[in-house]
mmCIF file of C-alpha atoms and ligand atoms in Angstrom:
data_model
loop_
_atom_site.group_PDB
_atom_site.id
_atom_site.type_symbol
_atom_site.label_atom_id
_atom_site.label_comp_id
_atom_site.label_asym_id
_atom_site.label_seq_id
_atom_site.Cartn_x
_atom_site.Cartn_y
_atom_site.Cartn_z
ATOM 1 C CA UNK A 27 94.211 159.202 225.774
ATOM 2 C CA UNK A 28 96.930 157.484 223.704
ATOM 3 C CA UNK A 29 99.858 156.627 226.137
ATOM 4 C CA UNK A 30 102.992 154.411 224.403
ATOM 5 C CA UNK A 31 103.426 150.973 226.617
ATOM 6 C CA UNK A 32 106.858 151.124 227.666
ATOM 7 C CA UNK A 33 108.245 147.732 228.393
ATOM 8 C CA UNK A 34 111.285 148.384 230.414
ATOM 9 C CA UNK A 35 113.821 145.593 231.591
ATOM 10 C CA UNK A 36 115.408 146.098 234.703
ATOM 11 C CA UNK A 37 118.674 143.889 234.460
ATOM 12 C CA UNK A 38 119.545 144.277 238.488
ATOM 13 C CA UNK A 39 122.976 142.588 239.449
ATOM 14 C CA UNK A 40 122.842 140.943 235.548
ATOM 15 C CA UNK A 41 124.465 139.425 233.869
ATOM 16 C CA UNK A 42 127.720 138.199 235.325
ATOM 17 C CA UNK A 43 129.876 139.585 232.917
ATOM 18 C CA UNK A 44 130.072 141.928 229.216
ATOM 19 C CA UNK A 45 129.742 138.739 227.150
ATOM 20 C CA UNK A 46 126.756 137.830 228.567
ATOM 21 C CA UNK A 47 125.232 141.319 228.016
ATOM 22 C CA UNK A 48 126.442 141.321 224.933
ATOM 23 C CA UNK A 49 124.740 137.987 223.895
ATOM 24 C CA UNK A 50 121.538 139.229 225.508
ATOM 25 C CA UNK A 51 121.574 142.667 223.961
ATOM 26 C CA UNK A 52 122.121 140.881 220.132
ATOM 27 C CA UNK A 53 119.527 138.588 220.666
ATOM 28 C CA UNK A 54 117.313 141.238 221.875
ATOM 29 C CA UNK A 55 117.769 143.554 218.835
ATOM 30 C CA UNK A 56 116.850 140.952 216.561
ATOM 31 C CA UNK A 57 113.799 139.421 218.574
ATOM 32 C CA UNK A 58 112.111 143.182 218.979
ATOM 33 C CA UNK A 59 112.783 144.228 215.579
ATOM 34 C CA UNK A 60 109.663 143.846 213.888
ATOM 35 C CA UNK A 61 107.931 145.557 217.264
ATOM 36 C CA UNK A 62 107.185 149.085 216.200
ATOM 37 C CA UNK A 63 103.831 150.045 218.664
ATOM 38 C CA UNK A 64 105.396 149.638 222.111
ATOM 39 C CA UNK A 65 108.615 151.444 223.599
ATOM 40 C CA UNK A 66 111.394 149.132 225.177
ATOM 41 C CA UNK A 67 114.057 149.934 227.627
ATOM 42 C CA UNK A 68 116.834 147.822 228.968
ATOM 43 C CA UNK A 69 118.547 148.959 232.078
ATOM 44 C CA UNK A 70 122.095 146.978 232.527
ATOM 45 C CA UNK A 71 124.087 148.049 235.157
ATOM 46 C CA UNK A 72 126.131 150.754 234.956
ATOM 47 C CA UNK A 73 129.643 149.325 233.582
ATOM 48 C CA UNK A 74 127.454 147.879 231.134
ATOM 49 C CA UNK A 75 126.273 150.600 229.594
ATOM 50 C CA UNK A 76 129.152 152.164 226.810
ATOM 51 C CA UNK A 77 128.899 148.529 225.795
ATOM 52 C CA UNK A 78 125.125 148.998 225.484
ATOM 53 C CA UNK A 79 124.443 152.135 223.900
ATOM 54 C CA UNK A 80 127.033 151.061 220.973
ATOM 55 C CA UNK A 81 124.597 147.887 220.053
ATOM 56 C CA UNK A 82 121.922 149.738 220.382
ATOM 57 C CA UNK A 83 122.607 152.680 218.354
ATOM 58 C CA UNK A 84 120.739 152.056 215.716
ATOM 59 C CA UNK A 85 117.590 149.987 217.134
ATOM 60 C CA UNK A 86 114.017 151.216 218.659
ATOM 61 C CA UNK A 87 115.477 149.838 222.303
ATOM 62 C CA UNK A 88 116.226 152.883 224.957
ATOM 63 C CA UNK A 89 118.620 152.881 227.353
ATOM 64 C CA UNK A 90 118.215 153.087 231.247
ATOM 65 C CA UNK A 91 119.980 153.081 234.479
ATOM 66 C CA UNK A 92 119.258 151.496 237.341
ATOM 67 C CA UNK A 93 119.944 154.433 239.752
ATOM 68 C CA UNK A 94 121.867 158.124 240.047
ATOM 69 C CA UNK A 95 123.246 160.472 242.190
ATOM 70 C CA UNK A 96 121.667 163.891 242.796
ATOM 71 C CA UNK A 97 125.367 166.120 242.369
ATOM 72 C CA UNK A 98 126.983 166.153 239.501
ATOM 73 C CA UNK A 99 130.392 166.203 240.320
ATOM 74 C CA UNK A 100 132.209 166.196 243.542
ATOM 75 C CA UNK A 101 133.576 164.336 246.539
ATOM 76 C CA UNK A 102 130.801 161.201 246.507
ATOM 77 C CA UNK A 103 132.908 157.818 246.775
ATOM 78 C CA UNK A 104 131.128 155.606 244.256
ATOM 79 C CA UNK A 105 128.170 158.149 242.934
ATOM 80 C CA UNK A 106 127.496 158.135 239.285
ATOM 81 C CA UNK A 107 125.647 161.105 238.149
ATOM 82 C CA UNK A 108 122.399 162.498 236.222
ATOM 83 C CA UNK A 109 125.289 163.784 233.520
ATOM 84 C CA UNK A 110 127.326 160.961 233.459
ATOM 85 C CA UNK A 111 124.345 158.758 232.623
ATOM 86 C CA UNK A 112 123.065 160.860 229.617
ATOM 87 C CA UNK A 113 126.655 160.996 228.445
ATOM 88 C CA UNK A 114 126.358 157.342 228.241
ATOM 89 C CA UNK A 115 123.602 157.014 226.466
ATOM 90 C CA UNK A 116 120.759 156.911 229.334
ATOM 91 C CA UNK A 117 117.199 157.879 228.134
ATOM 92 C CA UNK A 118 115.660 156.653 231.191
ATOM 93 C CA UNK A 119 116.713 155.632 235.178
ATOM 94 C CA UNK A 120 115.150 154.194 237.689
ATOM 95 C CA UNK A 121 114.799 155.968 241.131
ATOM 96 C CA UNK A 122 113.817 154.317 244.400
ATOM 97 C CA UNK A 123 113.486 150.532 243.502
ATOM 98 C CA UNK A 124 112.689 148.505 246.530
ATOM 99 C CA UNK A 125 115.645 147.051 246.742
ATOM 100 C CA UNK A 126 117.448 150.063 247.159
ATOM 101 C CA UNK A 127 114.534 151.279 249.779
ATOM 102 C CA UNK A 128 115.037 148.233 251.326
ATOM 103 C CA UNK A 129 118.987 147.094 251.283
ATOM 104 C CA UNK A 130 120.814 150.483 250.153
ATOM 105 C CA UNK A 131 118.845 152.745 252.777
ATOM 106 C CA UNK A 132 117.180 155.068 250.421
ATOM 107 C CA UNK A 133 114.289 157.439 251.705
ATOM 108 C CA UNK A 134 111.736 159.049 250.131
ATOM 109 C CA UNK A 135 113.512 162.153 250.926
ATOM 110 C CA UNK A 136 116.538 160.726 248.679
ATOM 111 C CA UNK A 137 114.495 159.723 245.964
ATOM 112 C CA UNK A 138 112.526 163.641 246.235
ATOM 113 C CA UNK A 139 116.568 164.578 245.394
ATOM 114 C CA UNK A 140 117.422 162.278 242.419
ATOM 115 C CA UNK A 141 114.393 163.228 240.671
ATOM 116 C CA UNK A 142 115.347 166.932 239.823
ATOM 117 C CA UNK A 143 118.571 165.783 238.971
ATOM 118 C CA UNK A 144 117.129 163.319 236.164
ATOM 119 C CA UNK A 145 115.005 165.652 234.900
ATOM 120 C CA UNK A 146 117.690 168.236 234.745
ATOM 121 C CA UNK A 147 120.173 166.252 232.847
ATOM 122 C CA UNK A 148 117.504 165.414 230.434
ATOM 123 C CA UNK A 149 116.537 161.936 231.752
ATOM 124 C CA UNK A 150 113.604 160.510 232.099
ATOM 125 C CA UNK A 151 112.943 159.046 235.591
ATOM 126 C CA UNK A 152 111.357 155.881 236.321
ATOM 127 C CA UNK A 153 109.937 156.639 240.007
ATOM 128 C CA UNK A 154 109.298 153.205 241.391
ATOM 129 C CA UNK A 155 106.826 153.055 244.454
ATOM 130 C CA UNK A 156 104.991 150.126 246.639
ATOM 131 C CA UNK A 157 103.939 148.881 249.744
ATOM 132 C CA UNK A 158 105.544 145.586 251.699
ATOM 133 C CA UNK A 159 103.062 142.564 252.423
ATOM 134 C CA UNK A 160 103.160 143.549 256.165
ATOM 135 C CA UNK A 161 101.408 147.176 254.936
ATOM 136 C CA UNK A 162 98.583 145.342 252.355
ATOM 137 C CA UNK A 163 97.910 143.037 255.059
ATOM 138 C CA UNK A 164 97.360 145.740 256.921
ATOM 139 C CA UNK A 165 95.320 147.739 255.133
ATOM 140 C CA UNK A 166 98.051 150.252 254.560
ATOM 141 C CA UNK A 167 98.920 149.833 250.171
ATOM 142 C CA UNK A 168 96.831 153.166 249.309
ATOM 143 C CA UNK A 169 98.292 155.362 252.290
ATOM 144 C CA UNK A 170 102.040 154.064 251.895
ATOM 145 C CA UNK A 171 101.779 154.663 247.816
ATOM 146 C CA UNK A 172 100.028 157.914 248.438
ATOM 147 C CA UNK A 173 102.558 158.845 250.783
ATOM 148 C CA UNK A 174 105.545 157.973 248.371
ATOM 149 C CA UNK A 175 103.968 159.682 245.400
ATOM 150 C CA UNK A 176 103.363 162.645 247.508
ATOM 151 C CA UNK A 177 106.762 163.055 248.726
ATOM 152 C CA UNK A 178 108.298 162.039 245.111
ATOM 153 C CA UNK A 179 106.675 164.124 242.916
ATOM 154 C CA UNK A 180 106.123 167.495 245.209
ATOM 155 C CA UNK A 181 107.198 170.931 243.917
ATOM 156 C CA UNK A 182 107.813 169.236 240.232
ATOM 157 C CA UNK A 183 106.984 171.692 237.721
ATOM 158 C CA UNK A 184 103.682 170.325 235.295
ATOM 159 C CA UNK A 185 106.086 170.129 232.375
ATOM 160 C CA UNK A 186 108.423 167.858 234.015
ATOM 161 C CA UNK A 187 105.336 165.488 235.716
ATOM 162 C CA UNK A 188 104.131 164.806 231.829
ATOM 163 C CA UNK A 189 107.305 163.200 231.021
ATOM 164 C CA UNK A 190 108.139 161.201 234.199
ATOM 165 C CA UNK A 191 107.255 157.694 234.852
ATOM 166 C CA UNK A 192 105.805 156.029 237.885
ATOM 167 C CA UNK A 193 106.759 152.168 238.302
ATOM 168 C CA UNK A 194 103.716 150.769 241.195
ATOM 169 C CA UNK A 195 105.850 147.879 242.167
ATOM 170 C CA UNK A 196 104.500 145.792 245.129
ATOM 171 C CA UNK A 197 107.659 144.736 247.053
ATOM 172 C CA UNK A 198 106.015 141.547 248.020
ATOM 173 C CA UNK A 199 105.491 140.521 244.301
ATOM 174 C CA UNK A 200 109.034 141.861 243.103
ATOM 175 C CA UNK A 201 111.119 138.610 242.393
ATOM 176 C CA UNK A 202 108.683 136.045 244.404
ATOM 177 C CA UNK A 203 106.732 134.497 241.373
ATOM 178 C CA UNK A 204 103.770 136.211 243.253
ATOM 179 C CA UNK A 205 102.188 139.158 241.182
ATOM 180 C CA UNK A 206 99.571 141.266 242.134
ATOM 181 C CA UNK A 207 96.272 140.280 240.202
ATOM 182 C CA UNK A 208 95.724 142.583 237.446
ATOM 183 C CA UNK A 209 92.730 144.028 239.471
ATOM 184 C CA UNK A 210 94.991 144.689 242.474
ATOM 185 C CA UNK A 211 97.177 146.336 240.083
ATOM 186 C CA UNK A 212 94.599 148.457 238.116
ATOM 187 C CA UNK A 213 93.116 149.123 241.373
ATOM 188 C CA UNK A 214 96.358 150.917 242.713
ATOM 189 C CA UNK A 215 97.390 152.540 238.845
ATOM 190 C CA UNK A 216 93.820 154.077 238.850
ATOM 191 C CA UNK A 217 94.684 155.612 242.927
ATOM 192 C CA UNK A 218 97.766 156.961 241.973
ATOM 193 C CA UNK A 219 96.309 158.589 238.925
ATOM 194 C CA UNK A 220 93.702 160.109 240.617
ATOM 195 C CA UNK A 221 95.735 161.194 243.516
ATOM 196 C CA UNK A 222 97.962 162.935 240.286
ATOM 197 C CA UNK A 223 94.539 164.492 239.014
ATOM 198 C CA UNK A 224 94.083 165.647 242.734
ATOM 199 C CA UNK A 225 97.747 167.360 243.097
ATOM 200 C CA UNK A 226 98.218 168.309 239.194
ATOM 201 C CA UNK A 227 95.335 168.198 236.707
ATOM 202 C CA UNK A 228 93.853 165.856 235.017
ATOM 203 C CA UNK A 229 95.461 166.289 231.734
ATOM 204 C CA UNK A 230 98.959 165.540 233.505
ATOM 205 C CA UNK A 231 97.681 162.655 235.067
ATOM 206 C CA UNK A 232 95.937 161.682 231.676
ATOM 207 C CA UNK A 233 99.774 162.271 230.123
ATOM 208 C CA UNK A 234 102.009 160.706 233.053
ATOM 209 C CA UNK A 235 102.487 156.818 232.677
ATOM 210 C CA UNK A 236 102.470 154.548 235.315
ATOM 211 C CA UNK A 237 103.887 150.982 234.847
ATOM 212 C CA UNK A 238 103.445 147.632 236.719
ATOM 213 C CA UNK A 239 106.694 145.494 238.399
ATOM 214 C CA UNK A 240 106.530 142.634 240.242
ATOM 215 C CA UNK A 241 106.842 139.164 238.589
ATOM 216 C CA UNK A 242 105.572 140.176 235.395
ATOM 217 C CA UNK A 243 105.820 137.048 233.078
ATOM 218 C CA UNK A 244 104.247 136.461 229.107
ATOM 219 C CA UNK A 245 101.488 134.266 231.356
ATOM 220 C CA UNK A 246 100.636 137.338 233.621
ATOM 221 C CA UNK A 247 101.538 140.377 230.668
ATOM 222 C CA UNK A 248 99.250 140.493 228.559
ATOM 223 C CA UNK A 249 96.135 140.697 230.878
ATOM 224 C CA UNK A 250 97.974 143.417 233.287
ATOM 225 C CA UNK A 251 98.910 145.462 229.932
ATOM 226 C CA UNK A 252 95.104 144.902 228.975
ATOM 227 C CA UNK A 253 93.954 146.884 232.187
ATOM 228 C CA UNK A 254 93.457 150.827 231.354
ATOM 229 C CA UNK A 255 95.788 152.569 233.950
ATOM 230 C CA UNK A 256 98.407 149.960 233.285
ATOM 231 C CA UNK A 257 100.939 151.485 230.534
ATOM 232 C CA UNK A 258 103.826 149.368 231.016
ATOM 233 C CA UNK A 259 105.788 147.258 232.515
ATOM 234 C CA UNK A 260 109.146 147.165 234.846
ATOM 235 C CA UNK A 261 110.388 143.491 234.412
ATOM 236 C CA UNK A 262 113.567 142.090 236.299
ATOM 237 C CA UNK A 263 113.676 138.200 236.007
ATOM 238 C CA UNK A 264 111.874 137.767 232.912
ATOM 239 C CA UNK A 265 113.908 140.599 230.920
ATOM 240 C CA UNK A 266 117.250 138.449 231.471
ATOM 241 C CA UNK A 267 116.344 136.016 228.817
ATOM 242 C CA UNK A 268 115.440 137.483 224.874
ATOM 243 C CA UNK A 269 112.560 134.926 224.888
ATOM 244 C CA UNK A 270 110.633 136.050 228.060
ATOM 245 C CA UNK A 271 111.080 139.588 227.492
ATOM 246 C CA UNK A 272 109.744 139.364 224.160
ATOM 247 C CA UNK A 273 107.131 137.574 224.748
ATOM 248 C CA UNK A 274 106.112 140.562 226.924
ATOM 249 C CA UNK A 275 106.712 142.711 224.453
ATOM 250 C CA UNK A 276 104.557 141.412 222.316
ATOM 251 C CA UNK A 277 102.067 141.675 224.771
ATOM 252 C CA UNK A 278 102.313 145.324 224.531
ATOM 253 C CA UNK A 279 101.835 145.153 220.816
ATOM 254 C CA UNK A 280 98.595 142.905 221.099
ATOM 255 C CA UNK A 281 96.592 145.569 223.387
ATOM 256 C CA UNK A 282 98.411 148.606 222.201
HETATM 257 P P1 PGA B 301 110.772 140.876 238.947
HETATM 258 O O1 PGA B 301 111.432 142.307 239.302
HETATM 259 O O2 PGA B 301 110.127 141.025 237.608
HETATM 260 O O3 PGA B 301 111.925 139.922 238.947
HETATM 261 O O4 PGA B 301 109.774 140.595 240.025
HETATM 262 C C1 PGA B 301 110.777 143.509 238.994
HETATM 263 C C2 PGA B 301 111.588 144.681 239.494
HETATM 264 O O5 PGA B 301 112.185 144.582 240.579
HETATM 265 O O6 PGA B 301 111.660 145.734 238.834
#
């Protein structure tokens, strides 16, 4: 088993404005440069991205968005599409972040309909699942996940499941400071793979990677990244500033 840590930085709502990202994405390219073991991805928000792909044309860092729509053209007031985001540049995109669970009303029925679409336009998506506190304190994590997986990845052709990425992102560690312990973590990665060797095979789930969000920091990175079902990392505060995110990046290098 020889799966690439992918180090992917979720920018959210980030910076406020193109100079910013510009600054960011500059001191980013020179700060990862001599990182060849790892694979990075930044994922600034969508009017961001032209601006993006341009300084990043000829550098090891990817390119991801932060969410899609599942038609590619039509009548959808504010939609971007699967298309669109390839067009721009997009190797990767996030589906189903909490926050968009949480504040933007998406289902798991809505993320089960951005997936094909991703795939289809040649993107790779970054399926993001996790339970709230209220359902760990309750003894619910493996049931919600397994639930989520279920639902995301169902009627997905074998070919498509080796390429996709899961992100297990605990919503009560995402942007608290709080991160699950890397043995709460490994604990989870190692569930969802064998629930993957249960519905697939094992050489999918052997293939598929499955990355860790939730507060990741260069204090908490390199131990997660250490843990053997943990291929990654989905980092939003901590991939704002060149420092922090490579820091975590180099993480990745160390135990890769
Ligand atoms: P955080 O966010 O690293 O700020 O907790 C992670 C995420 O939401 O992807």
């Amino acid at each position: 088993m020889a799966r690439t840590i992918l180090i992917a930085g979720n920018w959210k709502l980030n910076p406020a404005d193109d100079a910013g990202a510009l600054e960011l994405l500059r001191q980013l390219k020179n700060r990862l440069a001599p990182f060849t073991r790892t694979e990075v991805a930044v994922m600034p928000p969508f009017t961001m991205l032209h601006l993006a792909a341009q300084i990043l044309k000829d550098s090891r860092l990817a390119l991801g968005a932060q969410n899609l729509y599942w038609e590619a053209t039509g009548a959808f007031t504010g939609e971007i599409s699967a298309p669109m985001l390839k067009a721009a540049g997009c190797k990767y995109v996030i589906i189903g972040h909490s926050e968009r669970r949480q504040l933007f009303g998406e289902t798991d029925a809505t993320v089960a309909r951005k997936i094909p679409a991703a795939l289809q336009a040649g993107l790779v998506p970054v399926v993001c699942v996790g339970e709230t506190l209220e359902q760990r304190e309750s003894g619910q994590a493996q049931a919600v996940v397994h639930e989520q997986v279920r639902q995301a990845l169902s009627g997905l052709p074998e070919a498509a499941l080796r390429t996709l990425v899961i992100a297990y992102e605990p919503v009560w560690a995402i942007g608290t400071g709080r991160n699950a312990t890397p043995e709460q973590a490994q604990e989870m990665h190692r569930f969802i793979r064998d629930l993957i060797t249960d519905t697939t095979s094992a050489a999918v789930a052997d293939e598929l990677r499955i990355l860790y969000g939730g507060s990741v920091k260069p204090d908490n990175a390199r131990d997660l990244l250490g843990r053997p079902d943990i291929d990654g990392a989905l980092v939003g505060g901590a991939s704002l500033k060149a420092e922090t995110f490579a820091a975590i990046v180099e993480s990745g290098e160390i135990v890769s």
